Tab-separated table of C-alpha atoms in Angstrom:
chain	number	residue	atom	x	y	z
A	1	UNK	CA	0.772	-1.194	47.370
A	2	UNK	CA	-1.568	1.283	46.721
A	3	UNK	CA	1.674	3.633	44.599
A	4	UNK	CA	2.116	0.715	42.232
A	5	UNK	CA	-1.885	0.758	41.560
A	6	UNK	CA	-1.200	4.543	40.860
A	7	UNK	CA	1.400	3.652	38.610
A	8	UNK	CA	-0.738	1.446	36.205
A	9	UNK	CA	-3.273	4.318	36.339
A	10	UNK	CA	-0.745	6.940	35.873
A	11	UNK	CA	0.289	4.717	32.539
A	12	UNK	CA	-3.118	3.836	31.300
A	13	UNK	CA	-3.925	7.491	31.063
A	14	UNK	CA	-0.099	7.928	29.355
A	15	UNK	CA	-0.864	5.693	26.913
A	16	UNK	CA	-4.338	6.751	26.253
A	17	UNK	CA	-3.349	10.236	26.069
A	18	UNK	CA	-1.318	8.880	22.752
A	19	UNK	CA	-3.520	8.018	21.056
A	20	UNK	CA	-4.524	9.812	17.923
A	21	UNK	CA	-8.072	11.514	17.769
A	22	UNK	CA	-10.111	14.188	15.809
A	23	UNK	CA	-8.094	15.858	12.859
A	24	UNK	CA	-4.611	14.513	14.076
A	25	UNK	CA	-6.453	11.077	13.383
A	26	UNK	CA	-7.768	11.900	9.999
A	27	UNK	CA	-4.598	13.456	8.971
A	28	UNK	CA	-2.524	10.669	10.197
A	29	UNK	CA	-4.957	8.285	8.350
A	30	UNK	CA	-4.754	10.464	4.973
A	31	UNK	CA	-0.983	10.488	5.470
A	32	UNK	CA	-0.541	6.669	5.760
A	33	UNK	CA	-2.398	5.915	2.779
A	34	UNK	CA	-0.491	8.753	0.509
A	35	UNK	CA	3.012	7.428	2.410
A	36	UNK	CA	2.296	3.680	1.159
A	37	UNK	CA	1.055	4.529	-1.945
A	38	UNK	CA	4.330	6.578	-2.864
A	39	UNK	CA	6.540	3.931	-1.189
A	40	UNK	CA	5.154	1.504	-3.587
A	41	UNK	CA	5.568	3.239	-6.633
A	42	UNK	CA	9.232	4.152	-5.442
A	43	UNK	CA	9.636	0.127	-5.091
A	44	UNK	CA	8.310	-0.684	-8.207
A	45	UNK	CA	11.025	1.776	-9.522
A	46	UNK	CA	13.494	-0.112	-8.193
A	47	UNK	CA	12.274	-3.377	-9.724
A	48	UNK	CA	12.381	-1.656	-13.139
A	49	UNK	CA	15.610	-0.721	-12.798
A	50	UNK	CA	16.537	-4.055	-11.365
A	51	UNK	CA	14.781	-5.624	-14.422
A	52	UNK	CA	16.379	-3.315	-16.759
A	53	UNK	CA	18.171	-6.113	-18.790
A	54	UNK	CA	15.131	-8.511	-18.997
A	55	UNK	CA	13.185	-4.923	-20.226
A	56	UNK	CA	10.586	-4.777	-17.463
A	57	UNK	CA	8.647	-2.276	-16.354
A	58	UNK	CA	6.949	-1.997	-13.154
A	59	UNK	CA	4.421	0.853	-11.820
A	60	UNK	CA	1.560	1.247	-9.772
A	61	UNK	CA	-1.331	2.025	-11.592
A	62	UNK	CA	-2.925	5.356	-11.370
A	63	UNK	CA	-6.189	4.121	-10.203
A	64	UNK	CA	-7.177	2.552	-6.977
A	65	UNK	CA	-10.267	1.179	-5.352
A	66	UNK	CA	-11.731	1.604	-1.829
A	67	UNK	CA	-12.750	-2.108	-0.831
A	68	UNK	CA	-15.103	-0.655	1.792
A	69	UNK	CA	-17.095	1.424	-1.171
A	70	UNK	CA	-15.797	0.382	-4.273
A	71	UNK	CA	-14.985	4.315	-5.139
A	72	UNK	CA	-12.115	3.252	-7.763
A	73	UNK	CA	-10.123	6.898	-8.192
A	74	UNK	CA	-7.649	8.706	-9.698
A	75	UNK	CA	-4.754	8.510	-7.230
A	76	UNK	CA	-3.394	12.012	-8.798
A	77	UNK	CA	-6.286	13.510	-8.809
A	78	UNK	CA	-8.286	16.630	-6.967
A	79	UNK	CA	-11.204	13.743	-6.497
A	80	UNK	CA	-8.382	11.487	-4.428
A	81	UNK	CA	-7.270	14.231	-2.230
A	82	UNK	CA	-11.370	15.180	-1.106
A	83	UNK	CA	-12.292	11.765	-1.139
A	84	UNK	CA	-9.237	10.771	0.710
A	85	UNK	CA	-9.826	13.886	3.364
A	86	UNK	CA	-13.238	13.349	3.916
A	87	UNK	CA	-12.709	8.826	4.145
A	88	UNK	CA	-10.215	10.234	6.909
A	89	UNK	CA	-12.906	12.204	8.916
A	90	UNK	CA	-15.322	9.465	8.270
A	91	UNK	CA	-12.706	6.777	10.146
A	92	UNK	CA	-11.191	9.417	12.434
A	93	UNK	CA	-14.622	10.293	13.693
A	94	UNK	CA	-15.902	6.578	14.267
A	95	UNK	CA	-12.490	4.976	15.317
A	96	UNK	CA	-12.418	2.524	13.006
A	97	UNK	CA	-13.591	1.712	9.245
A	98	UNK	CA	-12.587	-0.160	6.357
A	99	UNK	CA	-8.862	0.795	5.806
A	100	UNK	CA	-8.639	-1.850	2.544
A	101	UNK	CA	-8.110	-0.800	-0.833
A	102	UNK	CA	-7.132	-2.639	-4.443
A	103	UNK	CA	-4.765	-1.571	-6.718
A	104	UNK	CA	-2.656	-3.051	-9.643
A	105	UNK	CA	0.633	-3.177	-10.807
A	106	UNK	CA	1.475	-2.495	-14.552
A	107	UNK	CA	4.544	-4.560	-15.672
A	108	UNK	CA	5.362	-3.947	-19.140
A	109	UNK	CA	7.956	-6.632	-21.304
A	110	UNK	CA	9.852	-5.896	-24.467
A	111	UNK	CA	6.986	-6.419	-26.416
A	112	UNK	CA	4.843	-3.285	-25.015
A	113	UNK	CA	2.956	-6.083	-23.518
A	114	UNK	CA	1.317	-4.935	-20.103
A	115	UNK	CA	0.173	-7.397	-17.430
A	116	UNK	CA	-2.257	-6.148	-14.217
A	117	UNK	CA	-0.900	-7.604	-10.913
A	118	UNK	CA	-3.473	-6.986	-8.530
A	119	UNK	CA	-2.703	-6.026	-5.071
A	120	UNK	CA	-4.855	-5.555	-1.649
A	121	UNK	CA	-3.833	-3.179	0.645
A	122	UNK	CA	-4.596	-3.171	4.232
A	123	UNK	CA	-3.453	-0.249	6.083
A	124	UNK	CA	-2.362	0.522	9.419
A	125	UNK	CA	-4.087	2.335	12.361
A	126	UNK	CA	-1.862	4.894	12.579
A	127	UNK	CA	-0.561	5.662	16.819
A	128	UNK	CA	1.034	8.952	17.821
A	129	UNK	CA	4.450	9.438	17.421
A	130	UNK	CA	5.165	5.781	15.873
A	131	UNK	CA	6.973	4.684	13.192
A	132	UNK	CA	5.637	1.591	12.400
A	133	UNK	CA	3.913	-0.295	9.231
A	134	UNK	CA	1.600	2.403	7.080
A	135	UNK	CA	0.055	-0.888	5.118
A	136	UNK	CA	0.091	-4.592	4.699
A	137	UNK	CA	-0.073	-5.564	0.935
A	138	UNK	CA	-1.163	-8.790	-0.330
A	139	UNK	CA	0.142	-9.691	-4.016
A	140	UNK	CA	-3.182	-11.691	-5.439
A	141	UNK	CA	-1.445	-13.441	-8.107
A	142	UNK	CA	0.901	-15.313	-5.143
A	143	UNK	CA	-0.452	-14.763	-2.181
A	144	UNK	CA	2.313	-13.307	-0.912
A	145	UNK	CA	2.194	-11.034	1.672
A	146	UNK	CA	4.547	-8.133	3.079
A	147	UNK	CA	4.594	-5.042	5.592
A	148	UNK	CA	5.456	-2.057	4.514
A	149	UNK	CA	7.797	0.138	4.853
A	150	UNK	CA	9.947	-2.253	7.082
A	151	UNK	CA	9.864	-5.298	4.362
A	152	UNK	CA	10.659	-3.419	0.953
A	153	UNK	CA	12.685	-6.353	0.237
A	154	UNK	CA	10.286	-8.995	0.572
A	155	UNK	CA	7.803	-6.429	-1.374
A	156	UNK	CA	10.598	-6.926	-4.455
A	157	UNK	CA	10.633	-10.167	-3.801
A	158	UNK	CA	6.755	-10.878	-4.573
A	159	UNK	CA	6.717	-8.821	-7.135
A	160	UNK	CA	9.493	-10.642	-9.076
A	161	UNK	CA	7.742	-13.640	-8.051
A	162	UNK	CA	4.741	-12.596	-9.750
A	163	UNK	CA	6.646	-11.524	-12.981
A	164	UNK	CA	8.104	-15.021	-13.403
A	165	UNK	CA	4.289	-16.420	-12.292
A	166	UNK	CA	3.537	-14.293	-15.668
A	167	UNK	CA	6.334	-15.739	-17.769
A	168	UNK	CA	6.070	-19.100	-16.959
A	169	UNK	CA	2.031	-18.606	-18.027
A	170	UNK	CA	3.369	-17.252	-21.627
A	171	UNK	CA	1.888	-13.967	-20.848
A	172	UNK	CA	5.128	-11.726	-20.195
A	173	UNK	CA	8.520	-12.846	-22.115
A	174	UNK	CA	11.905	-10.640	-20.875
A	175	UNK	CA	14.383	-10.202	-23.614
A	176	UNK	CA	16.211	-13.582	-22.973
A	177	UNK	CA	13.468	-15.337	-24.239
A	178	UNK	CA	13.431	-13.772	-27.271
A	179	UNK	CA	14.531	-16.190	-30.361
């Protein structure tokens, strides 16, 4: 009896070993939030070409906002990549920490008309050596909610959803509507 108690010990320390700490922490916490941000943006590229008839456009705009501060930033920008290193440390060194942020979609109709979806972004506590979801997003105009990267579909999805939300409002019109 007293192996098996070994055992659980043996994989309690295992597991704990795992986990991510220090600057593999911060980095992994940096990288999840640069990770979803691009896999967004490479979504709402699809969308836009998916749209391409209706003449949508979809991106993500180039500002976002960190809930737990309200820092709103450039996401290309020098600023970003310090504030996003040293938010990283900040987490990384207290084990947890607000890992929300807001950001909006652009979509753009025939009419150079351009809409804000708004979006909050919850993201994941990254683990060693997993592959998991980097971020829940919430689309504010629906409610909808997806993980991401595993449910780029249903991430499509809402954002169409939205779109048509939009149209049906009279403040986007796709080409077919035109008379």
């Amino acid at each position: 009896m007293g192996d098996s108690d070994d055992l659980f010990d043996m994989y309690r320390k295992d597991h704990a070993a795992a986990a991510l700490t220090g600057p593999a922490l911060a980095a992994a916490l940096a990288d999840t939030v640069k990770r979803s941000f691009a896999r967004i943006e490479e979504l709402c590229a699809d969308v836009t070409r998916a749209l391409a008839q209706a003449r949508y456009t979809t991106k993500l705009a180039q500002t976002v906002t960190d809930r737990s501060s309200y820092v709103r930033l450039d996401r290309q920008s020098e600023t970003f990549r310090d504030y996003l290193r040293n938010w990283s440390q900040q987490r990384a060194e207290k084990g947890s920490g607000g890992m929300h942020w807001e950001a909006q979609i652009l979509v753009t109709d025939h009419r150079r008309t351009t809409k804000e979806i708004g979006l909050g972004i919850a993201f994941e506590w990254p683990d060693a050596g997993e592959e998991g979801s980097l971020a829940f997003v919430e689309f504010w105009p629906t409610g909808a909610g997806v993980s991401l990267p595993s449910d780029a579909r249903g991430f499509q999805r809402a954002l169409v959803a939205c779109i048509i939300k939009l149209e049906q409002a009279g403040e986007l019109a796709s080409v077919k509507d035109r008379g």
